[in-house]
Amino acid sequence: MFKILNKKVLHENILQFTLEAPLIARKAEPGQFVVLRVNEYGERVPLTIADFDREKGTIDIIFMVIGASTTVLASLNAGDSILDLVGPLGKKTDIRPDMGTVVCIGGGIGVAPIYPIARKMKQVGNHVITIMGAKNKDILILKDEMEKISDEVIVTTDDGSYGIKGFVTTVLQQLIDKGIDIAEVVAIGPVIMMKTVADTTRPYNIKTIVSLNPIMVDGTGMCGGCRVQVGDETKFACVDGPEFDGHLVDFVNLMERQRMYRPKEEIEKDHICRLAKKVEEMEEK
Amino acid sequence: MPLVMQKHEMPEQDANVRRNNFDEVALGYTEELALAEANRCLHCKVPHCRKGCPVDIDIPAFIAKIKEGDFEGANAKIKEASSLPAICGRVCPQENQCEKYCVMGIKGEPVGIGRLERFVADYCMQNCEEKIEKTVKDDAQKVAIIGSGPAGLACAGDLAKKGYQVTIFEALHTAGGVLSYGIPEFRLPKDKVVKPEIDNLRKMGVKIEVNSVVGKLFTVDELMQEFNFDAVFIATGAGLPHFMNIPGENLNGVYSSNEFLTRCNLMKAYRFPEYATPINVGKKVAVVGGGNVAMDSARTALRLGAEKVYIVYRRSEKELPARREEVEHAKQEGIEFKLLNNPVAILGDEKGYVKAIRCIKMELGEPDASGRRRPVEIPNSEFDIDVDTVVIAIGQGPNPLIQSTTPDMQTNKRGNIIADEETGKTTKEGVFAGGDIVTGAATVILAMGAGKKAAKAIDEYLIEKRNK
């Protein structure tokens, strides 16, 4: 059992949990993830490690409530526990000193996993420009935190309610046009965002790393459920990634595979709703 | 009394009923049937059956106890050699092991040794208050076992009996390895059989740490240096699925058998949405491969509601590597065998879902180095089978995680750990390995045998270490 030490509401359906997990915290590195299972009936859900504190023995996860499993997870509070937590999984981000100017791009909830990466990029002496994108200003997360660890932060919103109106690629293109010498771009967010970032940098041959989020089961390389097409090779995102060269990833196949269980996810949400209703009825009695 | 030349049939669920449920197919002997079958044993002076058992159970002795009606005594006799009889009685390929050497098999059918072992173990689980004592001593030397499959469990049981402090590290959230995620409920019930046998190890004092991926959470070196383990046994199995590398393998609806079976067995996707893990099984399913894993996948697909399930295998029926009994069970349940066919591509629709599998017909050529006749493609014989789900069950390799984080331990070119066959000793001091991680995918009982041999060698190593 893994205790939830703190629960923070970043937005009405974006939550941050601090979990007691000293062994995982001891080894965690930027770019890695955990797989958790809330309870006996739960599925195994992969979530990126958004932060870790080796001394306190804690790791943080940030998630958006999108389906049945995240709904159940969100119903827990500080003091509650989750049944299973395994990690740190996947390869760590390749972060070297003196790379030069690194552009870290976080889209939506993808800002969470980009945070420890940007922080370490800066710590080892790189110049970090962070681009944060969100649909609107209400769901902008971790802005203050990102400002503390970046040399420069540029915010974009789709509707222009905060920062620059437009997408993260709008800003990225401007940086390129200005002639800034970009050593590397790291982009994490919705697949479509990572795809457009890769498309933007491709003509300039700027190294672009993306972190993929296919469906996973075990997260340790034993099933291949998370396989992705990278160049002419099939890779398992859980052990070979989750980070890959964005210029080689088959994003269309990834998006198709992510939709595989859509109809089942609806059934499951309905099931959770009915269960919750039943509990309410019982409580009323 | 005349000799009964045939084995006593074991009652089983009717094929038309069982293909719709996940309950165990084989129902096991009754007391009467067990006594009758035990009476077929001739108690040979030189019991050849024993040489076929990888863990050397005293077979005539436990059968003698059954004849006396002392089922508890029979169980105790088996447990001297095997800590998991309810499992082995069910999943061992006895036709290639103990029963292969039974004298009764020369003129008739061999004694049903596996069925008797199963009967005794089940009987005791249900009727006897088996008192398991804590054997682990708190001041003993510490052994880390990586992987809780058959090899790890067998090794843990033997080392615990000798008093060592044993900790098993398991990557998944449930112990058992292939016993939990791989072999389906209808062959090996989890709550009735697997869990109680593992709980018995806990009662002996074995610690089982689940959710612990060695190689990520800590390395083998860290286990020995920082966590003070005196020896390590690596039993991580063959858990890396092989794909065929044919076009269309990343379409929706294509599963590795590992994923398919893990979703169903470990995550209980067959009880979705009560359990949250989904599984997609269409109306028509092709399972590629001919081993036990292929049979398990095909029979699982059927139980998940598929109307038509095909086994696609590139050799002929004679070469099917699966147990005969499993092939028969699959046939009875209505699975269709497409033999001498090899997939060359998987075809998809515009949304990225499987719609057919393209196969080419094969014929058998000359025997290869392994003695099996090599399948050869018949040119221009391609044809399509309409399916919406494909399960690839063509074998597994070793997961490279531990090997890649333990550079001073040698592996062969296939990625298996190099270890001495008799002792499990690797090229790294204090580190032993056994089971599928050394041999490649084999059987449950061979893995258990390797675990027992390693336990013996680890004991000798630790005695020497503490006397130094």
PDB file of N, CA, C and O in Angstrom, chain B residues 11-14 18 21-28 118 185-187 299 303 329 332-333:
ATOM      1  N   PRO B  11     -13.072 -37.222 -14.472  1.00  0.00           N
ATOM      2  CA  PRO B  11     -14.285 -36.493 -14.857  1.00  0.00           C
ATOM      3  C   PRO B  11     -13.931 -35.079 -15.307  1.00  0.00           C
ATOM      4  O   PRO B  11     -13.036 -34.454 -14.748  1.00  0.00           O
ATOM      5  N   GLU B  12     -14.599 -34.617 -16.337  1.00  0.00           N
ATOM      6  CA  GLU B  12     -14.383 -33.227 -16.742  1.00  0.00           C
ATOM      7  C   GLU B  12     -15.685 -32.586 -17.191  1.00  0.00           C
ATOM      8  O   GLU B  12     -16.669 -33.277 -17.475  1.00  0.00           O
ATOM      9  N   GLN B  13     -15.662 -31.246 -17.227  1.00  0.00           N
ATOM     10  CA  GLN B  13     -16.838 -30.500 -17.680  1.00  0.00           C
ATOM     11  C   GLN B  13     -17.119 -30.820 -19.139  1.00  0.00           C
ATOM     12  O   GLN B  13     -16.196 -30.927 -19.936  1.00  0.00           O
ATOM     13  N   ASP B  14     -18.396 -30.889 -19.483  1.00  0.00           N
ATOM     14  CA  ASP B  14     -18.786 -31.117 -20.872  1.00  0.00           C
ATOM     15  C   ASP B  14     -18.274 -29.971 -21.756  1.00  0.00           C
ATOM     16  O   ASP B  14     -18.336 -28.809 -21.381  1.00  0.00           O
ATOM     17  N   ARG B  18     -18.335 -26.013 -20.924  1.00  0.00           N
ATOM     18  CA  ARG B  18     -17.116 -25.364 -20.435  1.00  0.00           C
ATOM     19  C   ARG B  18     -16.607 -24.283 -21.382  1.00  0.00           C
ATOM     20  O   ARG B  18     -15.908 -23.373 -20.969  1.00  0.00           O
ATOM     21  N   ASN B  21     -17.397 -20.935 -19.972  1.00  0.00           N
ATOM     22  CA  ASN B  21     -17.024 -20.472 -18.633  1.00  0.00           C
ATOM     23  C   ASN B  21     -15.524 -20.629 -18.394  1.00  0.00           C
ATOM     24  O   ASN B  21     -14.828 -21.275 -19.174  1.00  0.00           O
ATOM     25  N   PHE B  22     -15.056 -20.010 -17.328  1.00  0.00           N
ATOM     26  CA  PHE B  22     -13.631 -20.063 -17.002  1.00  0.00           C
ATOM     27  C   PHE B  22     -13.340 -21.054 -15.874  1.00  0.00           C
ATOM     28  O   PHE B  22     -12.245 -21.064 -15.326  1.00  0.00           O
ATOM     29  N   ASP B  23     -14.353 -21.872 -15.518  1.00  0.00           N
ATOM     30  CA  ASP B  23     -14.138 -22.856 -14.450  1.00  0.00           C
ATOM     31  C   ASP B  23     -13.211 -23.964 -14.936  1.00  0.00           C
ATOM     32  O   ASP B  23     -13.088 -24.202 -16.130  1.00  0.00           O
ATOM     33  N   GLU B  24     -12.618 -24.660 -13.984  1.00  0.00           N
ATOM     34  CA  GLU B  24     -11.649 -25.679 -14.355  1.00  0.00           C
ATOM     35  C   GLU B  24     -12.293 -26.780 -15.202  1.00  0.00           C
ATOM     36  O   GLU B  24     -13.409 -27.233 -14.919  1.00  0.00           O
ATOM     37  N   VAL B  25     -11.590 -27.182 -16.242  1.00  0.00           N
ATOM     38  CA  VAL B  25     -12.096 -28.192 -17.178  1.00  0.00           C
ATOM     39  C   VAL B  25     -12.059 -29.578 -16.531  1.00  0.00           C
ATOM     40  O   VAL B  25     -13.055 -30.294 -16.465  1.00  0.00           O
ATOM     41  N   ALA B  26     -10.883 -29.950 -16.040  1.00  0.00           N
ATOM     42  CA  ALA B  26     -10.708 -31.269 -15.439  1.00  0.00           C
ATOM     43  C   ALA B  26     -11.146 -31.194 -13.982  1.00  0.00           C
ATOM     44  O   ALA B  26     -10.727 -30.297 -13.244  1.00  0.00           O
ATOM     45  N   LEU B  27     -12.013 -32.113 -13.587  1.00  0.00           N
ATOM     46  CA  LEU B  27     -12.608 -31.986 -12.251  1.00  0.00           C
ATOM     47  C   LEU B  27     -11.855 -32.758 -11.173  1.00  0.00           C
ATOM     48  O   LEU B  27     -12.122 -32.591  -9.998  1.00  0.00           O
ATOM     49  N   GLY B  28     -10.937 -33.602 -11.584  1.00  0.00           N
ATOM     50  CA  GLY B  28     -10.134 -34.331 -10.582  1.00  0.00           C
ATOM     51  C   GLY B  28     -10.788 -35.646 -10.172  1.00  0.00           C
ATOM     52  O   GLY B  28     -11.988 -35.849 -10.328  1.00  0.00           O
ATOM     53  N   ARG B 118      -2.290 -34.667  -8.093  1.00  0.00           N
ATOM     54  CA  ARG B 118      -3.291 -33.611  -7.998  1.00  0.00           C
ATOM     55  C   ARG B 118      -4.368 -33.968  -6.961  1.00  0.00           C
ATOM     56  O   ARG B 118      -4.753 -33.138  -6.129  1.00  0.00           O
ATOM     57  N   GLU B 185      -7.322 -19.746 -15.839  1.00  0.00           N
ATOM     58  CA  GLU B 185      -8.138 -20.283 -14.735  1.00  0.00           C
ATOM     59  C   GLU B 185      -8.672 -21.686 -15.030  1.00  0.00           C
ATOM     60  O   GLU B 185      -8.735 -22.524 -14.152  1.00  0.00           O
ATOM     61  N   PHE B 186      -9.062 -21.919 -16.306  1.00  0.00           N
ATOM     62  CA  PHE B 186      -9.725 -23.196 -16.591  1.00  0.00           C
ATOM     63  C   PHE B 186      -8.747 -24.374 -16.584  1.00  0.00           C
ATOM     64  O   PHE B 186      -9.142 -25.531 -16.660  1.00  0.00           O
ATOM     65  N   ARG B 187      -7.428 -24.056 -16.518  1.00  0.00           N
ATOM     66  CA  ARG B 187      -6.438 -25.129 -16.341  1.00  0.00           C
ATOM     67  C   ARG B 187      -5.842 -25.098 -14.946  1.00  0.00           C
ATOM     68  O   ARG B 187      -5.405 -26.110 -14.423  1.00  0.00           O
ATOM     69  N   ARG B 299      -8.314 -21.030 -26.446  1.00  0.00           N
ATOM     70  CA  ARG B 299      -9.432 -21.445 -25.583  1.00  0.00           C
ATOM     71  C   ARG B 299      -9.941 -20.276 -24.751  1.00  0.00           C
ATOM     72  O   ARG B 299     -11.116 -20.203 -24.409  1.00  0.00           O
ATOM     73  N   ARG B 303     -13.793 -18.487 -24.778  1.00  0.00           N
ATOM     74  CA  ARG B 303     -14.558 -18.203 -23.555  1.00  0.00           C
ATOM     75  C   ARG B 303     -14.907 -16.728 -23.418  1.00  0.00           C
ATOM     76  O   ARG B 303     -15.785 -16.354 -22.650  1.00  0.00           O
ATOM     77  N   HIS B 329      -8.486 -31.096 -25.897  1.00  0.00           N
ATOM     78  CA  HIS B 329      -9.473 -30.220 -25.251  1.00  0.00           C
ATOM     79  C   HIS B 329      -9.875 -29.089 -26.189  1.00  0.00           C
ATOM     80  O   HIS B 329     -11.046 -28.745 -26.297  1.00  0.00           O
ATOM     81  N   GLN B 332     -12.185 -30.450 -28.867  1.00  0.00           N
ATOM     82  CA  GLN B 332     -13.525 -30.724 -28.336  1.00  0.00           C
ATOM     83  C   GLN B 332     -14.341 -29.443 -28.189  1.00  0.00           C
ATOM     84  O   GLN B 332     -15.556 -29.447 -28.332  1.00  0.00           O
ATOM     85  N   GLU B 333     -13.635 -28.360 -27.885  1.00  0.00           N
ATOM     86  CA  GLU B 333     -14.347 -27.096 -27.659  1.00  0.00           C
ATOM     87  C   GLU B 333     -14.669 -26.378 -28.969  1.00  0.00           C
ATOM     88  O   GLU B 333     -15.324 -25.343 -28.973  1.00  0.00           O
TER      89      GLU B 333
END
